[in-house]
Amino acid sequence: MLFPTSASLLGALAIAGVPLKNWVKFVFPFLIILSVLTSVFLYYLTAAGWTGM
């Protein structure tokens, strides 16, 4: 549901009456925060030598 070209996302937005521009303004900050947190977490695990095993 995070891809703006997803047919199910566009259909849900149309049914709800939410313009795509408003949805992007709402979701974009969340995606930026999520990307930064993921990068920090992966950097920490790599620096600590964690291999996932």
mmCIF file of N, CA and C in Angstrom:
data_model
loop_
_atom_site.group_PDB
_atom_site.id
_atom_site.type_symbol
_atom_site.label_atom_id
_atom_site.label_comp_id
_atom_site.label_asym_id
_atom_site.label_seq_id
_atom_site.Cartn_x
_atom_site.Cartn_y
_atom_site.Cartn_z
ATOM 1 N N MET A 1 0.819 -1.205 0.000
ATOM 2 C CA MET A 1 0.000 0.000 0.000
ATOM 3 C C MET A 1 0.860 1.267 0.000
ATOM 4 N N LEU A 2 2.162 1.142 -0.096
ATOM 5 C CA LEU A 2 3.016 2.326 -0.072
ATOM 6 C C LEU A 2 3.390 2.826 -1.458
ATOM 7 N N PHE A 3 3.079 2.060 -2.481
ATOM 8 C CA PHE A 3 3.433 2.472 -3.829
ATOM 9 C C PHE A 3 2.291 3.287 -4.439
ATOM 10 N N PRO A 4 2.571 4.513 -4.891
ATOM 11 C CA PRO A 4 1.493 5.355 -5.405
ATOM 12 C C PRO A 4 0.875 4.847 -6.701
ATOM 13 N N THR A 5 1.499 3.898 -7.373
ATOM 14 C CA THR A 5 0.934 3.372 -8.609
ATOM 15 C C THR A 5 0.161 2.076 -8.373
ATOM 16 N N SER A 6 0.032 1.676 -7.119
ATOM 17 C CA SER A 6 -0.685 0.459 -6.779
ATOM 18 C C SER A 6 -2.181 0.643 -7.074
ATOM 19 N N ALA A 7 -2.747 -0.289 -7.780
ATOM 20 C CA ALA A 7 -4.160 -0.195 -8.138
ATOM 21 C C ALA A 7 -5.041 -0.248 -6.894
ATOM 22 N N SER A 8 -4.682 -1.063 -5.923
ATOM 23 C CA SER A 8 -5.495 -1.141 -4.715
ATOM 24 C C SER A 8 -5.417 0.151 -3.906
ATOM 25 N N LEU A 9 -4.256 0.783 -3.885
ATOM 26 C CA LEU A 9 -4.112 2.067 -3.186
ATOM 27 C C LEU A 9 -4.952 3.136 -3.864
ATOM 28 N N LEU A 10 -4.857 3.238 -5.167
ATOM 29 C CA LEU A 10 -5.623 4.255 -5.888
ATOM 30 C C LEU A 10 -7.126 4.004 -5.766
ATOM 31 N N GLY A 11 -7.512 2.746 -5.781
ATOM 32 C CA GLY A 11 -8.930 2.424 -5.599
ATOM 33 C C GLY A 11 -9.418 2.787 -4.207
ATOM 34 N N ALA A 12 -8.618 2.477 -3.182
ATOM 35 C CA ALA A 12 -9.008 2.807 -1.805
ATOM 36 C C ALA A 12 -9.084 4.315 -1.607
ATOM 37 N N LEU A 13 -8.144 5.047 -2.191
ATOM 38 C CA LEU A 13 -8.172 6.510 -2.080
ATOM 39 C C LEU A 13 -9.393 7.085 -2.801
ATOM 40 N N ALA A 14 -9.739 6.511 -3.929
ATOM 41 C CA ALA A 14 -10.907 6.991 -4.669
ATOM 42 C C ALA A 14 -12.192 6.732 -3.886
ATOM 43 N N ILE A 15 -12.308 5.556 -3.302
ATOM 44 C CA ILE A 15 -13.503 5.237 -2.516
ATOM 45 C C ILE A 15 -13.600 6.149 -1.298
ATOM 46 N N ALA A 16 -12.455 6.433 -0.670
ATOM 47 C CA ALA A 16 -12.444 7.273 0.531
ATOM 48 C C ALA A 16 -12.557 8.755 0.203
ATOM 49 N N GLY A 17 -12.345 9.098 -1.052
ATOM 50 C CA GLY A 17 -12.422 10.499 -1.454
ATOM 51 C C GLY A 17 -11.193 11.313 -1.058
ATOM 52 N N VAL A 18 -10.052 10.636 -0.929
ATOM 53 C CA VAL A 18 -8.805 11.311 -0.544
ATOM 54 C C VAL A 18 -7.961 11.523 -1.794
ATOM 55 N N PRO A 19 -7.598 12.768 -2.092
ATOM 56 C CA PRO A 19 -6.727 13.003 -3.247
ATOM 57 C C PRO A 19 -5.334 12.415 -3.026
ATOM 58 N N LEU A 20 -4.715 11.966 -4.103
ATOM 59 C CA LEU A 20 -3.385 11.358 -4.012
ATOM 60 C C LEU A 20 -2.379 12.347 -3.438
ATOM 61 N N LYS A 21 -2.508 13.610 -3.772
ATOM 62 C CA LYS A 21 -1.585 14.636 -3.262
ATOM 63 C C LYS A 21 -1.640 14.716 -1.739
ATOM 64 N N ASN A 22 -2.823 14.647 -1.154
ATOM 65 C CA ASN A 22 -2.956 14.684 0.305
ATOM 66 C C ASN A 22 -2.373 13.424 0.944
ATOM 67 N N TRP A 23 -2.571 12.288 0.311
ATOM 68 C CA TRP A 23 -2.033 11.037 0.831
ATOM 69 C C TRP A 23 -0.512 11.070 0.840
ATOM 70 N N VAL A 24 0.082 11.595 -0.239
ATOM 71 C CA VAL A 24 1.538 11.678 -0.323
ATOM 72 C C VAL A 24 2.079 12.616 0.758
ATOM 73 N N LYS A 25 1.409 13.742 0.982
ATOM 74 C CA LYS A 25 1.838 14.669 2.035
ATOM 75 C C LYS A 25 1.774 14.011 3.409
ATOM 76 N N PHE A 26 0.838 13.120 3.620
ATOM 77 C CA PHE A 26 0.693 12.418 4.896
ATOM 78 C C PHE A 26 1.724 11.314 5.063
ATOM 79 N N VAL A 27 2.003 10.543 4.008
ATOM 80 C CA VAL A 27 2.834 9.354 4.089
ATOM 81 C C VAL A 27 4.329 9.668 3.935
ATOM 82 N N PHE A 28 4.677 10.697 3.185
ATOM 83 C CA PHE A 28 6.075 10.976 2.890
ATOM 84 C C PHE A 28 6.928 11.167 4.147
ATOM 85 N N PRO A 29 6.505 11.954 5.137
ATOM 86 C CA PRO A 29 7.324 12.075 6.357
ATOM 87 C C PRO A 29 7.528 10.740 7.073
ATOM 88 N N PHE A 30 6.500 9.910 7.099
ATOM 89 C CA PHE A 30 6.620 8.585 7.703
ATOM 90 C C PHE A 30 7.667 7.744 6.975
ATOM 91 N N LEU A 31 7.673 7.791 5.665
ATOM 92 C CA LEU A 31 8.637 7.009 4.896
ATOM 93 C C LEU A 31 10.059 7.510 5.113
ATOM 94 N N ILE A 32 10.240 8.813 5.240
ATOM 95 C CA ILE A 32 11.563 9.373 5.496
ATOM 96 C C ILE A 32 12.060 8.921 6.870
ATOM 97 N N ILE A 33 11.202 9.036 7.900
ATOM 98 C CA ILE A 33 11.575 8.603 9.251
ATOM 99 C C ILE A 33 11.902 7.115 9.263
ATOM 100 N N LEU A 34 11.091 6.319 8.605
ATOM 101 C CA LEU A 34 11.325 4.879 8.543
ATOM 102 C C LEU A 34 12.643 4.553 7.856
ATOM 103 N N SER A 35 12.956 5.243 6.775
ATOM 104 C CA SER A 35 14.208 5.016 6.060
ATOM 105 C C SER A 35 15.418 5.374 6.918
ATOM 106 N N VAL A 36 15.350 6.494 7.633
ATOM 107 C CA VAL A 36 16.458 6.909 8.495
ATOM 108 C C VAL A 36 16.652 5.908 9.630
ATOM 109 N N LEU A 37 15.568 5.510 10.282
ATOM 110 C CA LEU A 37 15.679 4.552 11.377
ATOM 111 C C LEU A 37 16.229 3.213 10.904
ATOM 112 N N THR A 38 15.812 2.774 9.749
ATOM 113 C CA THR A 38 16.303 1.519 9.194
ATOM 114 C C THR A 38 17.796 1.608 8.896
ATOM 115 N N SER A 39 18.222 2.728 8.326
ATOM 116 C CA SER A 39 19.640 2.915 8.023
ATOM 117 C C SER A 39 20.477 2.920 9.292
ATOM 118 N N VAL A 40 20.018 3.610 10.326
ATOM 119 C CA VAL A 40 20.745 3.653 11.596
ATOM 120 C C VAL A 40 20.816 2.255 12.211
ATOM 121 N N PHE A 41 19.718 1.553 12.204
ATOM 122 C CA PHE A 41 19.670 0.202 12.769
ATOM 123 C C PHE A 41 20.615 -0.739 12.026
ATOM 124 N N LEU A 42 20.602 -0.703 10.710
ATOM 125 C CA LEU A 42 21.486 -1.565 9.934
ATOM 126 C C LEU A 42 22.951 -1.202 10.127
ATOM 127 N N TYR A 43 23.245 0.093 10.241
ATOM 128 C CA TYR A 43 24.616 0.512 10.492
ATOM 129 C C TYR A 43 25.099 -0.019 11.835
ATOM 130 N N TYR A 44 24.266 0.119 12.847
ATOM 131 C CA TYR A 44 24.628 -0.364 14.181
ATOM 132 C C TYR A 44 24.881 -1.872 14.176
ATOM 133 N N LEU A 45 23.992 -2.627 13.558
ATOM 134 C CA LEU A 45 24.166 -4.088 13.518
ATOM 135 C C LEU A 45 25.404 -4.496 12.736
ATOM 136 N N THR A 46 25.692 -3.798 11.650
ATOM 137 C CA THR A 46 26.883 -4.100 10.859
ATOM 138 C C THR A 46 28.139 -3.772 11.647
ATOM 139 N N ALA A 47 28.146 -2.638 12.337
ATOM 140 C CA ALA A 47 29.302 -2.231 13.127
ATOM 141 C C ALA A 47 29.531 -3.193 14.309
ATOM 142 N N ALA A 48 28.460 -3.749 14.835
ATOM 143 C CA ALA A 48 28.578 -4.676 15.956
ATOM 144 C C ALA A 48 29.003 -6.068 15.497
ATOM 145 N N GLY A 49 29.007 -6.308 14.191
ATOM 146 C CA GLY A 49 29.429 -7.592 13.663
ATOM 147 C C GLY A 49 28.343 -8.656 13.632
ATOM 148 N N TRP A 50 27.092 -8.247 13.758
ATOM 149 C CA TRP A 50 25.990 -9.199 13.740
ATOM 150 C C TRP A 50 25.794 -9.752 12.329
ATOM 151 N N THR A 51 25.688 -11.066 12.215
ATOM 152 C CA THR A 51 25.531 -11.693 10.899
ATOM 153 C C THR A 51 24.145 -12.277 10.701
ATOM 154 N N GLY A 52 23.333 -12.299 11.739
ATOM 155 C CA GLY A 52 21.996 -12.827 11.611
ATOM 156 C C GLY A 52 21.891 -14.318 11.857
ATOM 157 N N MET A 53 22.962 -14.915 12.274
ATOM 158 C CA MET A 53 22.935 -16.349 12.531
ATOM 159 C C MET A 53 22.894 -16.637 14.001
#
